[in-house]
Coordinates of C-alpha atoms in Angstrom, one line a residue:
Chain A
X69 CA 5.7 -33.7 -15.5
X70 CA 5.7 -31.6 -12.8
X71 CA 8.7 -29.7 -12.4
X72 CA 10.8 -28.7 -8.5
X73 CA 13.2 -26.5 -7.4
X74 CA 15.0 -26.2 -4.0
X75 CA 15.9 -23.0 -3.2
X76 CA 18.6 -22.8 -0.6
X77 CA 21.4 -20.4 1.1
X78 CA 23.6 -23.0 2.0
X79 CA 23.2 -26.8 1.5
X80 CA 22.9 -29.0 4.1
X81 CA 22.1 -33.1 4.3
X82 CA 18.2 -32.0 3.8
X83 CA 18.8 -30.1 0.9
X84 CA 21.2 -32.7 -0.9
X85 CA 18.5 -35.6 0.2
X86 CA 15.5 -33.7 -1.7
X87 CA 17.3 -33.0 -4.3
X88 CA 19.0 -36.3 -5.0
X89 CA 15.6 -38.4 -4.2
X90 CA 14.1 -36.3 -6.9
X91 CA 16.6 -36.5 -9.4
X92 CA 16.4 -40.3 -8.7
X93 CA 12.7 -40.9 -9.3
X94 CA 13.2 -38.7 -12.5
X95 CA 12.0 -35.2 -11.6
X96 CA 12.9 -31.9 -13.8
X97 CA 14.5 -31.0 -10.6
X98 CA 16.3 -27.3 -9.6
X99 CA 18.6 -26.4 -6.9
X100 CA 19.4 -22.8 -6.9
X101 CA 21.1 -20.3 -4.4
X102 CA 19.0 -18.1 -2.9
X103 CA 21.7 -15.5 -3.0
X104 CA 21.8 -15.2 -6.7
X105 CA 18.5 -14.2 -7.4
X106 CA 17.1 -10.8 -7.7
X107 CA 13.9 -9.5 -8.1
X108 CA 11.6 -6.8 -9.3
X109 CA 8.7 -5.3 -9.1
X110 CA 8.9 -5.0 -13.4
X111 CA 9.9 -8.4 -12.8
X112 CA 8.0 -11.3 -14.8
X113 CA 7.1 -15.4 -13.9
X114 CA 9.1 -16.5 -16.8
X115 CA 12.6 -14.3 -16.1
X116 CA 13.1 -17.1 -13.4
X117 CA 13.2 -20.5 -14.1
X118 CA 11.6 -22.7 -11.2
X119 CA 9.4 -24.5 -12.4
X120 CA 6.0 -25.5 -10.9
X121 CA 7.0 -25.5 -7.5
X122 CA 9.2 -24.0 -5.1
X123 CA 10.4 -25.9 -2.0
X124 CA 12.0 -22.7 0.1
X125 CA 15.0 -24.0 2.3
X126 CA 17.0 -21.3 2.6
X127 CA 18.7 -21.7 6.3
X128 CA 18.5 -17.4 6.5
X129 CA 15.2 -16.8 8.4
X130 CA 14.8 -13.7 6.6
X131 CA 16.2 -13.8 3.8
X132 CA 13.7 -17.2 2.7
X133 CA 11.0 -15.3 4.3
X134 CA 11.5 -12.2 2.2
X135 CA 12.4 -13.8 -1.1
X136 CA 9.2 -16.5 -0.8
X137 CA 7.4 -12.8 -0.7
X138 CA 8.7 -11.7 -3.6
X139 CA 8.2 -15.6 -5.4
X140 CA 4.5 -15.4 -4.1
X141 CA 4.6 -11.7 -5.8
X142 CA 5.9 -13.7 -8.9
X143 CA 2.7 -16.0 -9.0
X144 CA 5.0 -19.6 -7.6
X145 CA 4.0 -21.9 -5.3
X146 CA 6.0 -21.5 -2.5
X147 CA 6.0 -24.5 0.3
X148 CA 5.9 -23.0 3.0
X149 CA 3.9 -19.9 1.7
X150 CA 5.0 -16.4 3.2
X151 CA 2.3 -16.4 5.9
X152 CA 3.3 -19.3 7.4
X153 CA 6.9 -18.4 7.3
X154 CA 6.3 -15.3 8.7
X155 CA 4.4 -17.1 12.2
X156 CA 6.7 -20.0 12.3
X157 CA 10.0 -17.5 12.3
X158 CA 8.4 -15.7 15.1
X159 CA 8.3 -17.2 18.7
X160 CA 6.2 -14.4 19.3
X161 CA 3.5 -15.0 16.4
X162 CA 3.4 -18.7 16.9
X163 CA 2.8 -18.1 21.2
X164 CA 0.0 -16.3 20.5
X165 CA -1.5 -18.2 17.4
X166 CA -1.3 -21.1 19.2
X167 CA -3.0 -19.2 22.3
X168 CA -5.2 -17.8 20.2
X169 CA -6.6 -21.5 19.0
X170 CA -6.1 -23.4 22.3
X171 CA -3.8 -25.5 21.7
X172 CA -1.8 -26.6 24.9
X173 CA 1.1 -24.6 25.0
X174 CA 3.7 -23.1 27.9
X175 CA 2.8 -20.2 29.4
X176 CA 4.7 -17.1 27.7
X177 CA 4.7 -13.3 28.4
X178 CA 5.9 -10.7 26.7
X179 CA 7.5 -7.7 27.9
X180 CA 8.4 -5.0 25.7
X181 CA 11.4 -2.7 28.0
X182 CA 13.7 -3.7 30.4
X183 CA 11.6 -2.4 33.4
X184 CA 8.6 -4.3 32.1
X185 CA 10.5 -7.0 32.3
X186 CA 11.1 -6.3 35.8
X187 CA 7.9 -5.9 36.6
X188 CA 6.5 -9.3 35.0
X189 CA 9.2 -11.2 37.3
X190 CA 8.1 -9.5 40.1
X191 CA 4.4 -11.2 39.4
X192 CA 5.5 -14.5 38.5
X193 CA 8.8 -15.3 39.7
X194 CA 11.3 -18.0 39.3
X195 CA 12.2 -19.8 37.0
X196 CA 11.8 -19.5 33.6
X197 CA 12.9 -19.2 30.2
X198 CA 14.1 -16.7 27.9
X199 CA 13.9 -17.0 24.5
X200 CA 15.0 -14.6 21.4
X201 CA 12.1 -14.2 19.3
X202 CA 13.8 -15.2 16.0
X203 CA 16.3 -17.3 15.6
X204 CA 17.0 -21.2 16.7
X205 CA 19.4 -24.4 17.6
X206 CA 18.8 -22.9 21.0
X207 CA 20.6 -19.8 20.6
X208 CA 20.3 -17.1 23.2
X209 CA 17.5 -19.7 25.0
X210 CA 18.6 -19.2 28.6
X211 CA 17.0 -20.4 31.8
X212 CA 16.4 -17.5 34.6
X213 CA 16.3 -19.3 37.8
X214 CA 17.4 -15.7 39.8
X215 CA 17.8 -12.2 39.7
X216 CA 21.3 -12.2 38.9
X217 CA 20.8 -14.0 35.7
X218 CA 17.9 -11.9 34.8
X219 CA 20.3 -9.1 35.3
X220 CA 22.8 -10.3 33.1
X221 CA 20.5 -11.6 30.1
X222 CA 19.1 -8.1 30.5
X223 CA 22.4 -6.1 30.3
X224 CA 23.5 -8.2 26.7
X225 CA 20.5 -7.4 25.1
X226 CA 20.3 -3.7 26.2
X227 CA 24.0 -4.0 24.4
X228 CA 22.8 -5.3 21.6
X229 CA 22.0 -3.3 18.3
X230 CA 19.1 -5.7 17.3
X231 CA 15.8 -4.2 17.9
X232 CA 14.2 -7.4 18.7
X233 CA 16.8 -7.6 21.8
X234 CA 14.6 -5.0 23.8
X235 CA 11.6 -7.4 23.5
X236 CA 11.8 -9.8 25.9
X237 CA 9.9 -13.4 25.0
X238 CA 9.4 -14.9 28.6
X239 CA 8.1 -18.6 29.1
X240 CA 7.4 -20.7 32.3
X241 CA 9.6 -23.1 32.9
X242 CA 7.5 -26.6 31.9
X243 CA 8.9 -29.9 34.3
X244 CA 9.5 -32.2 31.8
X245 CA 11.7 -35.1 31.1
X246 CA 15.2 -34.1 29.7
X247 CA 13.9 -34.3 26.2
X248 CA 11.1 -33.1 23.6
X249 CA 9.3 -34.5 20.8
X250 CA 10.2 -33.1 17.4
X251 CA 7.6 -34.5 14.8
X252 CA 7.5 -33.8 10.9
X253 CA 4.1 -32.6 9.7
X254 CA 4.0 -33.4 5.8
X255 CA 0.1 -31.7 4.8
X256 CA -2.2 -33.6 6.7
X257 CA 0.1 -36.5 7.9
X258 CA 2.7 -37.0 11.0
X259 CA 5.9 -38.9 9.0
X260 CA 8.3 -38.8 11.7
X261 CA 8.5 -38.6 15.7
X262 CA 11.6 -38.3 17.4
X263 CA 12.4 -37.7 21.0
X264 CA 15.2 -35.4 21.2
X265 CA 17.1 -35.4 24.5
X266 CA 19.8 -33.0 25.5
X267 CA 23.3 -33.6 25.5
X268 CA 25.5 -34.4 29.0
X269 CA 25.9 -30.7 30.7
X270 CA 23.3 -29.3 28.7
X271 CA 19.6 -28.1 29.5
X272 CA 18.4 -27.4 25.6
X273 CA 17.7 -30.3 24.1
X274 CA 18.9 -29.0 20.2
X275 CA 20.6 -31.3 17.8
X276 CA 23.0 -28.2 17.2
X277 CA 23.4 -28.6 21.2
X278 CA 24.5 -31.7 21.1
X279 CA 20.9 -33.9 21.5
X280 CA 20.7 -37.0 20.5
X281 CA 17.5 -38.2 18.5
X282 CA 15.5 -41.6 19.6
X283 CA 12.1 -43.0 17.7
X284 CA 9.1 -42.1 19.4
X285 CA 5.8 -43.9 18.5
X286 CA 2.8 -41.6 16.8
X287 CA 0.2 -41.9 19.2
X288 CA -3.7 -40.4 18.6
X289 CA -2.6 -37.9 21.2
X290 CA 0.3 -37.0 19.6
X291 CA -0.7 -36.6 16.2
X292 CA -4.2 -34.8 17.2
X293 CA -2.1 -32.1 18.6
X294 CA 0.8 -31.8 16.7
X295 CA -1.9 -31.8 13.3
X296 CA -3.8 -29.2 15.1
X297 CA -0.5 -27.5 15.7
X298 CA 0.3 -27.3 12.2
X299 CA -2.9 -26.0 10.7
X300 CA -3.6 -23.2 13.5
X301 CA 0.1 -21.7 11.5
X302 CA -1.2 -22.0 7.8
X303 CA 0.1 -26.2 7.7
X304 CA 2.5 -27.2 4.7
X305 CA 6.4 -29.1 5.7
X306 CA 6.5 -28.1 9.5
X307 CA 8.5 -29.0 12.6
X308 CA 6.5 -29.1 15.7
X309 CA 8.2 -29.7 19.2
X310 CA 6.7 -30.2 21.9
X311 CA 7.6 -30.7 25.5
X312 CA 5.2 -33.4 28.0
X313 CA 4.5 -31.5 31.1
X314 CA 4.1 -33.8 34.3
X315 CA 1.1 -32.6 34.7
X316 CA -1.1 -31.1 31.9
X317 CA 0.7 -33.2 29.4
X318 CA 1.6 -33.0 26.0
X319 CA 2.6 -28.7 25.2
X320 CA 3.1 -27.4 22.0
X321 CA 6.1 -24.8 22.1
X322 CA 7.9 -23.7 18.6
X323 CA 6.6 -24.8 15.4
X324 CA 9.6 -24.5 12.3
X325 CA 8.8 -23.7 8.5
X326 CA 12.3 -24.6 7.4
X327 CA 12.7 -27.7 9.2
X328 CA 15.7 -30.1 9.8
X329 CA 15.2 -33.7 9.8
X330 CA 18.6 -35.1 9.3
X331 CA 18.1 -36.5 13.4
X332 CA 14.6 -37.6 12.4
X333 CA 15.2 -39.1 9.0
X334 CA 18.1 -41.8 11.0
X335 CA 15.2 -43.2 13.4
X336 CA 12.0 -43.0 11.0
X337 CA 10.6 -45.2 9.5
X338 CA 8.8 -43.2 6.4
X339 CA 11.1 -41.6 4.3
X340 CA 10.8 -37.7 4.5
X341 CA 12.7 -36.4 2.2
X342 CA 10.0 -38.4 -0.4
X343 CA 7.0 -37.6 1.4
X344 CA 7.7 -34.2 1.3
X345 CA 8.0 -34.3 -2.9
X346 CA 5.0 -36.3 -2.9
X347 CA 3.0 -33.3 -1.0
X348 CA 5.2 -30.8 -3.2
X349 CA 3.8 -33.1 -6.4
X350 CA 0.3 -33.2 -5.3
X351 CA 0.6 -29.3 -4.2
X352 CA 1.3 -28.2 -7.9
X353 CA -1.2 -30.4 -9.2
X354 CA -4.2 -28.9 -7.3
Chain B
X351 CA 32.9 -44.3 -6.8
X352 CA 34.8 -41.6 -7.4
X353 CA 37.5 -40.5 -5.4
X354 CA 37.3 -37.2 -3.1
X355 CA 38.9 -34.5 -4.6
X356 CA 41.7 -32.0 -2.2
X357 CA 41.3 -28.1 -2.6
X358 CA 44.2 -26.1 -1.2
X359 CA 42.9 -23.4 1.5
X360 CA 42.3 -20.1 0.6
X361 CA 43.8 -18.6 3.7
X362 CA 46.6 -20.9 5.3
X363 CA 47.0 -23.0 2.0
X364 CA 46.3 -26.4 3.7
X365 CA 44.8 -29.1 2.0
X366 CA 41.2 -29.6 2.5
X367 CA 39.9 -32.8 1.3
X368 CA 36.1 -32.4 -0.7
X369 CA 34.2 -35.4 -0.5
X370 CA 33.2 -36.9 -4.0
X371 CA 29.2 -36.0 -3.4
X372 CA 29.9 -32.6 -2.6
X373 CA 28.0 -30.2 -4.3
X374 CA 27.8 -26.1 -5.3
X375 CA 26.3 -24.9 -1.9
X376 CA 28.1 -27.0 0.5
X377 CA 30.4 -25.5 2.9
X378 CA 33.8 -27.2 3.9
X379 CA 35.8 -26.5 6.5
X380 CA 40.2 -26.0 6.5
X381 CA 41.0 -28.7 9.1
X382 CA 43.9 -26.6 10.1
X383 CA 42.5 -22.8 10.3
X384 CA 38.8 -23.9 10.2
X385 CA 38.3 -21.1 7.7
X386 CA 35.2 -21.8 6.0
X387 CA 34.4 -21.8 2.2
X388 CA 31.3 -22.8 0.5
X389 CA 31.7 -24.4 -3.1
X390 CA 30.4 -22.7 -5.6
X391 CA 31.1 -25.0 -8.9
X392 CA 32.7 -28.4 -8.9
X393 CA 33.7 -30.3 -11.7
X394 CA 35.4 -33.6 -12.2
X395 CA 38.4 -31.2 -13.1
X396 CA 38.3 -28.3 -10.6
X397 CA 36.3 -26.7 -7.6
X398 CA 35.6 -23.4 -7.0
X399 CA 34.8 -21.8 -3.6
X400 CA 34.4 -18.6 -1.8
X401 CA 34.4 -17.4 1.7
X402 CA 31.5 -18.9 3.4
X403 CA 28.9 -16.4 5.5
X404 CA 29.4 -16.2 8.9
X405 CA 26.5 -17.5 11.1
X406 CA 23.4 -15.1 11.3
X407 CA 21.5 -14.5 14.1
X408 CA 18.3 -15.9 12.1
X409 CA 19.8 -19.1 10.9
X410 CA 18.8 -22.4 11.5
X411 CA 15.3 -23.8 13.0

């Protein structure tokens, strides 16, 4: 019998879910704190006891990221593996991946100084959007619809001691409806769409913002592009969000490795938290 | 069912009520300081808990 463990930082209703659906259909299941473990590079398989597979949930981009490593180092299964961990936790990575394999996606510069920065809204204008290049639930995602707020987005991250503050992740504003599409990718199969639209008095349209989730029906279109999504970054348990432009459609714009689906899991119709133990099942079987 | 279980707060010493489900790696929250704490054992008899981390920058997707 195949044997699962959740690693986690901090448990949330997604974590609780896997790990009580598994107990209940009788899986040798683990739940264990990321923040206990340590690792070496002496370090052996069997000093850790995970079993056959690892589901990595830990709510700390870096700190999964950087432990998966060191599980992969190990010789586990990690879902999601390092690589696609490493994209997906990356604004940056996933713009240009998804470039890279043209699939629709907003239009997104980078500029690397404050002056570049300058220089690139000189080109294109207003508005846009500025996003941090790690991080989520909408923090630090701004719109820039003048100079004066450019100015000020520019000043706090000039401030700021992060070294990822000085590289500026710049993205056309899309016109869109006040809501996005989150959809669950679970290996090769869309389980869940949901429209999430922002909250009264807010542009973002995060759960952790206040959205509010609402089914949305997995069309061809939709799941061609979202699947497509999902393998360009390495595939596995994934989050993709997109936005519908009024004009070219349906945009790709974030893809997430450690996703949340306690909005989805209210309005769909499969369950998620057992399709993704299925996939984690037939993963450590291949 | 079992019933929730109350933890006094660390800091202010007001009661916090756990919910019976609660597990070790849940956070709960004072309702009068809104100090967090995140359980790290819980029995039928007792819970344990310790300051929770403060929000990173890299949390959350």
């Amino acid at each position: 019998m195949v044997e699962f463990c959740i690693i986690y930082d901090k448990v949330r209703f997604e974590e609780k879910e896997l790990y009580d659906k598994a107990r209940r259909r009788g899986l040798n299941t683990h739940i264990i704190d990321a923040k206990s473990i340590s690792i070496g590079t002496n370090s052996k398989k069997n000093d850790l006891d995970l079993g056959d597979i690892v589901l990595q949930r830990s709510i700390s981009h870096y700190r999964g990221l950087y432990l998966t490593a060191c599980l992969e180092f190990l010789g586990f299964l990690v879902i999601n593996s390092f690589k696609v961990g490493e994209i997906c936790g990356n604004k940056l990575l996933t713009s240009i991946m998804l470039a890279k394999q043209n699939i629709p996606t907003p239009t997104t510069h980078f500029a690397f100084s404050s002056e570049s920065l300058s220089n690139l809204i000189n080109k294109t204008g207003f508005p846009l959007v500025v996003k941090p290049i790690v991080g989520s639930w909408g923090r630090g995602v701004f719109p820039l619809r003048d100079s004066e707020a450019a100015n000020m987005i520019v000043e706090l991250r000039e401030e700021d001691d992060n070294p990822l503050s000085r590289i500026y992740y710049i993205q056309e504003m899309v016109k869109r409806p006040p809501r996005d599409l989150r959809c669950i990718v679970v290996g090769d199969r869309v389980v869940a769409a949901v429209y999430r639209y922002s909250a009264d008095k807010e542009w973002r349209t995060n759960i952790a913002r206040g959205g509010r989730t609402e089914e949305a029906s997995i069309t061809k279109e939709l799941e061609d592009i979202t699947l497509k999504a999902a393998k360009v970054v390495g595939g596995g348990v994934l989050g993709v969000d997109l936005m519908e432009d009024d004009t070219r459609g349906l945009l790709v714009h974030e893809i997430n490795n450690t996703v949340e689906f306690r909005g989805a899991s209210k309005v769909a119709k499969t369950d998620i938290a057992n399709a993704i133990i299925d996939y984690s099942i037939e993963a450590a079987r291949k | 069912m079992k019933a929730n279980m109350k933890k006094d707060c660390n800091d202010c010493g007001a009661e916090i009520n756990v919910a019976s489900d609660a597990m070790a790696g849940e956070i709960i929250t004072c309702p009068d300081c809104g100090a967090n704490f995140e359980i790290i054992e819980k029995s039928d008899l007792k819970i344990e808990v310790k300051p929770a981390e403060s929000i990173g920058e890299d949390w959350g997707q």
